[in-house]
PDB file of C-alpha atoms in Angstrom:
ATOM      1  CA  LEU A 283       0.000   0.000   0.000  1.00 39.00           C
ATOM      2  CA  ALA A 284       1.169   3.469  -0.830  1.00 44.00           C
ATOM      3  CA  PRO A 285       0.258   6.661   0.985  1.00 48.00           C
ATOM      4  CA  SER A 286      -2.999   8.406   0.170  1.00 49.00           C
ATOM      5  CA  PRO A 287      -3.038  10.531  -3.024  1.00 47.00           C
ATOM      6  CA  LEU A 288      -4.718  13.399  -1.164  1.00 48.00           C
ATOM      7  CA  GLY A 289      -2.957  16.650  -1.948  1.00 49.00           C
ATOM      8  CA  ARG A 290      -1.341  15.173  -5.067  1.00 52.00           C
ATOM      9  CA  ALA A 291      -3.530  16.434  -7.916  1.00 54.00           C
ATOM     10  CA  LEU A 292      -1.680  14.377 -10.544  1.00 58.00           C
ATOM     11  CA  TYR A 293      -2.560  11.056  -8.864  1.00 54.00           C
ATOM     12  CA  ALA A 294      -5.928  12.015  -7.325  1.00 53.00           C
ATOM     13  CA  SER A 295      -7.935  10.308 -10.056  1.00 58.00           C
ATOM     14  CA  TYR A 296      -5.898   7.078  -9.926  1.00 62.00           C
ATOM     15  CA  ASN A 297      -6.687   4.137  -7.671  1.00 65.00           C
ATOM     16  CA  ALA A 298      -3.244   2.636  -8.255  1.00 72.00           C
ATOM     17  CA  VAL A 299       0.071   3.588  -9.886  1.00 73.00           C
ATOM     18  CA  PRO A 300       2.531   1.327 -11.718  1.00 74.00           C
ATOM     19  CA  VAL A 301       5.944   0.839 -10.144  1.00 75.00           C
ATOM     20  CA  GLU A 302       9.066  -0.405 -11.864  1.00 76.00           C
ATOM     21  CA  VAL A 303      12.146  -1.506  -9.915  1.00 75.00           C
ATOM     22  CA  THR A 304      15.787  -0.709 -10.663  1.00 78.00           C
ATOM     23  CA  ASN A 305      19.094  -1.635  -9.066  1.00 78.00           C
ATOM     24  CA  ASN A 306      21.361   0.780 -10.919  1.00 79.00           C
ATOM     25  CA  GLY A 307      19.061   3.648 -11.937  1.00 74.00           C
ATOM     26  CA  TYR A 308      19.213   2.727 -15.655  1.00 75.00           C
ATOM     27  CA  ASP A 309      17.694  -0.704 -16.106  1.00 73.00           C
ATOM     28  CA  TYR A 310      14.075  -0.901 -14.995  1.00 73.00           C
ATOM     29  CA  SER A 311      12.042  -4.063 -14.611  1.00 75.00           C
ATOM     30  CA  ASN A 312       8.970  -4.762 -16.677  1.00 75.00           C
ATOM     31  CA  SER A 313       7.045  -6.349 -13.813  1.00 73.00           C
ATOM     32  CA  ASN A 314       3.745  -4.451 -14.124  1.00 72.00           C
ATOM     33  CA  ILE A 315       3.541  -4.168 -10.336  1.00 76.00           C
ATOM     34  CA  THR A 316       1.019  -1.632  -9.097  1.00 76.00           C
ATOM     35  CA  PHE A 317       0.699   0.031  -5.731  1.00 72.00           C
ATOM     36  CA  GLN A 318      -2.820   0.721  -4.622  1.00 68.00           C
ATOM     37  CA  TYR A 319      -3.501   3.946  -2.763  1.00 62.00           C
ATOM     38  CA  SER A 320      -5.127   3.618   0.634  1.00 63.00           C
ATOM     39  CA  GLU A 321      -7.898   5.859   1.853  1.00 69.00           C
ATOM     40  CA  PRO A 322      -7.332   8.077   4.903  1.00 80.00           C
ATOM     41  CA  CYS A 323      -8.329   6.337   8.116  1.00 87.00           C
ATOM     42  CA  ASP A 324     -10.735   8.189  10.428  1.00 90.00           C
ATOM     43  CA  ALA A 325     -10.064   8.744  14.128  1.00 92.00           C
ATOM     44  CA  GLY A 326     -11.436   5.860  16.198  1.00 94.00           C
ATOM     45  CA  PHE A 327     -10.607   3.331  13.469  1.00 94.00           C
ATOM     46  CA  PHE A 328      -7.466   1.512  12.428  1.00 93.00           C
ATOM     47  CA  CYS A 329      -6.768   0.491   8.844  1.00 90.00           C
ATOM     48  CA  PRO A 330      -4.087  -2.227   8.610  1.00 86.00           C
ATOM     49  CA  SER A 331      -4.786  -2.804   4.904  1.00 78.00           C
ATOM     50  CA  SER A 332      -7.524  -1.692   2.569  1.00 75.00           C
ATOM     51  CA  SER A 333     -10.126  -2.532   5.237  1.00 83.00           C
ATOM     52  CA  ARG A 334     -11.202  -0.470   8.222  1.00 88.00           C
ATOM     53  CA  PHE A 335     -11.751  -1.748  11.803  1.00 93.00           C
ATOM     54  CA  LEU A 336     -13.312  -0.109  14.845  1.00 95.00           C
ATOM     55  CA  CYS A 337     -10.802   0.557  17.599  1.00 95.00           C
ATOM     56  CA  PRO A 338     -11.589  -1.797  20.563  1.00 95.00           C
ATOM     57  CA  ASN A 339     -12.219  -0.579  24.117  1.00 94.00           C
ATOM     58  CA  GLY A 340      -9.089  -0.186  26.235  1.00 96.00           C
ATOM     59  CA  THR A 341      -7.337   1.312  23.200  1.00 97.00           C
ATOM     60  CA  TYR A 342      -7.266   4.498  21.135  1.00 96.00           C
ATOM     61  CA  CYS A 343      -6.813   5.229  17.434  1.00 95.00           C
ATOM     62  CA  PRO A 344      -5.834   8.717  16.278  1.00 94.00           C
ATOM     63  CA  ILE A 345      -6.468   9.688  12.662  1.00 91.00           C
ATOM     64  CA  ASN A 346      -4.675   7.559  10.019  1.00 89.00           C
ATOM     65  CA  SER A 347      -3.837   4.739  12.451  1.00 90.00           C
ATOM     66  CA  ARG A 348      -2.563   1.535  10.918  1.00 90.00           C
ATOM     67  CA  ASN A 349      -3.025  -0.255  14.260  1.00 93.00           C
ATOM     68  CA  PHE A 350      -4.625   0.543  17.619  1.00 95.00           C
ATOM     69  CA  SER A 351      -2.606   1.640  20.662  1.00 96.00           C
ATOM     70  CA  LEU A 352      -3.221   0.434  24.216  1.00 97.00           C
ATOM     71  CA  CYS A 353      -4.151   3.032  26.810  1.00 96.00           C
ATOM     72  CA  GLN A 354      -1.146   3.698  29.048  1.00 97.00           C
ATOM     73  CA  PRO A 355      -1.242   2.921  32.790  1.00 97.00           C
ATOM     74  CA  GLY A 356      -3.105   5.750  34.535  1.00 96.00           C
ATOM     75  CA  TYR A 357      -5.622   5.908  31.665  1.00 96.00           C
ATOM     76  CA  PHE A 358      -8.563   3.794  30.446  1.00 95.00           C
ATOM     77  CA  GLN A 359     -11.133   3.739  27.630  1.00 95.00           C
ATOM     78  CA  PRO A 360     -14.524   2.044  28.177  1.00 94.00           C
ATOM     79  CA  ARG A 361     -15.861   2.696  24.667  1.00 94.00           C
ATOM     80  CA  GLN A 362     -14.962   1.416  21.223  1.00 94.00           C
ATOM     81  CA  GLY A 363     -13.947   3.719  18.389  1.00 94.00           C
ATOM     82  CA  GLN A 364     -12.236   6.459  20.406  1.00 95.00           C
ATOM     83  CA  ALA A 365      -9.348   8.713  19.416  1.00 95.00           C
ATOM     84  CA  ASN A 366      -7.894   9.071  22.940  1.00 95.00           C
ATOM     85  CA  CYS A 367      -7.985   7.596  26.440  1.00 96.00           C
ATOM     86  CA  ILE A 368      -9.564   8.971  29.627  1.00 94.00           C
ATOM     87  CA  ILE A 369      -7.465   9.798  32.683  1.00 94.00           C
ATOM     88  CA  CYS A 370      -8.164   7.567  35.697  1.00 93.00           C
ATOM     89  CA  PRO A 371     -10.560   9.417  38.076  1.00 91.00           C
ATOM     90  CA  VAL A 372     -10.080  10.206  41.754  1.00 88.00           C
ATOM     91  CA  GLY A 373     -10.919   7.164  43.905  1.00 87.00           C
ATOM     92  CA  TYR A 374      -9.662   4.695  41.288  1.00 92.00           C
ATOM     93  CA  ILE A 375      -6.396   3.278  39.929  1.00 94.00           C
ATOM     94  CA  CYS A 376      -5.476   2.158  36.415  1.00 95.00           C
ATOM     95  CA  PRO A 377      -2.447  -0.132  36.920  1.00 96.00           C
ATOM     96  CA  ASP A 378      -2.211  -1.834  33.516  1.00 96.00           C
ATOM     97  CA  SER A 379      -2.014  -0.951  29.843  1.00 96.00           C
ATOM     98  CA  GLY A 380      -5.177  -1.386  27.782  1.00 96.00           C
ATOM     99  CA  MET A 381      -7.698  -1.016  30.603  1.00 96.00           C
ATOM    100  CA  SER A 382     -11.353  -0.704  29.633  1.00 95.00           C
ATOM    101  CA  ARG A 383     -12.414   0.390  33.130  1.00 94.00           C
ATOM    102  CA  PRO A 384     -10.633   1.692  36.226  1.00 94.00           C
ATOM    103  CA  VAL A 385     -10.148  -0.376  39.394  1.00 94.00           C
ATOM    104  CA  VAL A 386     -11.661   0.877  42.664  1.00 92.00           C
ATOM    105  CA  CYS A 387      -9.046   2.132  45.111  1.00 91.00           C
ATOM    106  CA  PRO A 388      -8.305  -0.739  47.527  1.00 92.00           C
ATOM    107  CA  VAL A 389      -9.349  -0.818  51.196  1.00 90.00           C
ATOM    108  CA  GLY A 390      -6.886   0.959  53.485  1.00 88.00           C
ATOM    109  CA  GLN A 391      -5.544   3.137  50.664  1.00 90.00           C
ATOM    110  CA  ILE A 392      -6.301   6.675  49.479  1.00 88.00           C
ATOM    111  CA  CYS A 393      -6.559   7.630  45.808  1.00 88.00           C
ATOM    112  CA  ASP A 394      -6.847  11.405  45.958  1.00 87.00           C
ATOM    113  CA  ILE A 395      -5.442  12.448  42.568  1.00 89.00           C
ATOM    114  CA  MET A 396      -6.284  11.651  38.962  1.00 91.00           C
ATOM    115  CA  GLY A 397      -4.203   9.336  36.772  1.00 94.00           C
ATOM    116  CA  LEU A 398      -2.948   6.967  39.484  1.00 94.00           C
ATOM    117  CA  ARG A 399      -1.274   3.734  38.426  1.00 96.00           C
ATOM    118  CA  ALA A 400      -1.256   2.432  42.006  1.00 94.00           C
ATOM    119  CA  ALA A 401      -2.510   3.596  45.392  1.00 91.00           C
ATOM    120  CA  TYR A 402       0.503   5.323  46.912  1.00 87.00           C
ATOM    121  CA  GLN A 403      -0.942   6.660  50.148  1.00 88.00           C
ATOM    122  CA  SER A 404      -2.092   4.614  53.146  1.00 87.00           C
ATOM    123  CA  CYS A 405      -5.025   5.541  55.337  1.00 83.00           C
ATOM    124  CA  PRO A 406      -4.022   7.848  58.237  1.00 79.00           C
ATOM    125  CA  MET A 407      -3.228   6.077  61.510  1.00 79.00           C
ATOM    126  CA  GLY A 408      -6.313   5.628  63.650  1.00 77.00           C
ATOM    127  CA  TYR A 409      -8.722   5.737  60.695  1.00 75.00           C
ATOM    128  CA  TYR A 410     -10.285   3.067  58.507  1.00 78.00           C
ATOM    129  CA  CYS A 411     -10.536   3.788  54.789  1.00 80.00           C
ATOM    130  CA  LEU A 412     -13.119   1.935  52.742  1.00 82.00           C
ATOM    131  CA  ASN A 413     -12.391   1.123  49.116  1.00 83.00           C
ATOM    132  CA  ALA A 414     -12.650   4.124  46.760  1.00 81.00           C
ATOM    133  CA  THR A 415     -11.500   6.565  49.487  1.00 80.00           C
ATOM    134  CA  LYS A 416     -10.814   9.907  47.810  1.00 77.00           C
ATOM    135  CA  ALA A 417      -9.535  12.088  50.647  1.00 76.00           C
ATOM    136  CA  SER A 418      -6.501  11.850  52.893  1.00 62.00           C
ATOM    137  CA  SER A 419      -7.901  14.063  55.621  1.00 64.00           C
ATOM    138  CA  THR A 420     -11.305  14.265  57.259  1.00 58.00           C
ATOM    139  CA  ASP A 421     -11.056  18.025  56.840  1.00 61.00           C
ATOM    140  CA  GLN A 422     -11.404  17.583  53.069  1.00 59.00           C
ATOM    141  CA  PHE A 423     -14.956  16.263  53.347  1.00 52.00           C
ATOM    142  CA  LYS A 424     -16.026  17.668  56.712  1.00 51.00           C
ATOM    143  CA  ASP A 425     -16.743  21.362  56.856  1.00 49.00           C
ATOM    144  CA  ILE A 426     -18.043  22.497  60.238  1.00 47.00           C
ATOM    145  CA  ASP A 427     -19.193  25.799  58.760  1.00 46.00           C
ATOM    146  CA  PHE A 428     -21.226  24.179  55.981  1.00 53.00           C
ATOM    147  CA  LEU A 429     -24.873  24.612  56.922  1.00 52.00           C
ATOM    148  CA  TYR A 430     -27.972  23.478  55.085  1.00 52.00           C
ATOM    149  CA  ASN A 431     -31.340  24.766  56.340  1.00 54.00           C
ATOM    150  CA  ASN A 432     -29.425  26.217  59.315  1.00 59.00           C
ATOM    151  CA  LYS A 433     -28.279  22.754  60.398  1.00 62.00           C
ATOM    152  CA  THR A 434     -24.803  21.240  60.245  1.00 66.00           C
ATOM    153  CA  ALA A 435     -24.541  18.994  57.166  1.00 65.00           C
ATOM    154  CA  TRP A 436     -21.735  16.771  58.538  1.00 68.00           C
ATOM    155  CA  ILE A 437     -21.800  14.984  61.861  1.00 70.00           C
ATOM    156  CA  GLU A 438     -18.757  13.479  63.561  1.00 71.00           C
ATOM    157  CA  ASP A 439     -19.232  10.488  65.859  1.00 69.00           C
ATOM    158  CA  LEU A 440     -16.805  11.250  68.691  1.00 70.00           C
ATOM    159  CA  VAL A 441     -16.544   7.573  69.725  1.00 71.00           C
ATOM    160  CA  THR A 442     -15.654   6.104  66.316  1.00 62.00           C
ATOM    161  CA  ALA A 443     -14.384   9.314  64.638  1.00 60.00           C
ATOM    162  CA  ALA A 444     -16.619   8.467  61.666  1.00 64.00           C
ATOM    163  CA  ILE A 445     -18.005  11.418  59.755  1.00 65.00           C
ATOM    164  CA  TYR A 446     -21.304  11.092  57.957  1.00 66.00           C
ATOM    165  CA  PHE A 447     -23.821  13.271  56.170  1.00 65.00           C
ATOM    166  CA  ASN A 448     -26.748  14.524  58.252  1.00 68.00           C
ATOM    167  CA  TYR A 449     -29.681  13.405  56.073  1.00 66.00           C
ATOM    168  CA  SER A 450     -32.194  15.246  58.241  1.00 70.00           C
ATOM    169  CA  VAL A 451     -31.002  18.605  56.908  1.00 68.00           C
ATOM    170  CA  TYR A 452     -32.077  17.877  53.343  1.00 67.00           C
ATOM    171  CA  ASN A 453     -35.604  18.630  52.140  1.00 66.00           C
ATOM    172  CA  TRP A 454     -36.798  15.271  50.773  1.00 67.00           C
ATOM    173  CA  ASN A 455     -40.188  16.581  49.578  1.00 74.00           C
ATOM    174  CA  TYR A 456     -41.017  16.550  45.888  1.00 74.00           C
ATOM    175  CA  SER A 457     -41.090  19.842  44.053  1.00 76.00           C
ATOM    176  CA  THR A 458     -43.051  20.418  40.855  1.00 79.00           C
ATOM    177  CA  TRP A 459     -41.115  21.659  37.840  1.00 76.00           C
ATOM    178  CA  PRO A 460     -42.107  25.051  36.440  1.00 79.00           C
ATOM    179  CA  ALA A 461     -43.910  25.220  33.067  1.00 78.00           C
ATOM    180  CA  PRO A 462     -43.316  24.273  30.282  1.00 79.00           C
ATOM    181  CA  ALA A 463     -41.655  21.230  31.910  1.00 75.00           C
ATOM    182  CA  LEU A 464     -43.765  18.423  33.300  1.00 77.00           C
ATOM    183  CA  GLY A 465     -42.971  16.282  36.351  1.00 75.00           C
ATOM    184  CA  ARG A 466     -41.555  16.400  39.845  1.00 74.00           C
ATOM    185  CA  SER A 467     -38.164  15.833  41.456  1.00 72.00           C
ATOM    186  CA  ARG A 468     -36.417  16.031  44.787  1.00 64.00           C
TER     187      ARG A 468
END
């Protein structure tokens, strides 16, 4: 396969061009070999020959790819036919190449930044971190000054040091949507 004839006006109307081979620059073969031009390959596809294939999940295919590339550690791609990978979110790790989904941060570890290949930070001494823990300090998710309906939104259990959301502060009643919308929500 030869490169695409795009941008080469002389060959734009040809599907293939004849090629003759020489060893010395004077004597050319009479082989009647032709090279067929390939079409440009769209992003999200790879074109190893004259056919076109959808890029599988866990990989990416930029424009004119002849093969797909695995997502690097720290990245993943859950969908087929994509031109790039997605950075691993907070609370997850992406330890391997070619991941189609991130792995939940393990118990006892903290995954507080994006793009982690491995959990690098242990839970603070005296605390228990569930899987998918996203904060290294209770201060990052507990704000004493945060009030909702004039009530504290976060409550700390002084015996266990667990911090949880005060559900009683939220208005759980349904509210009707204003016209022209129809329906209700919380």
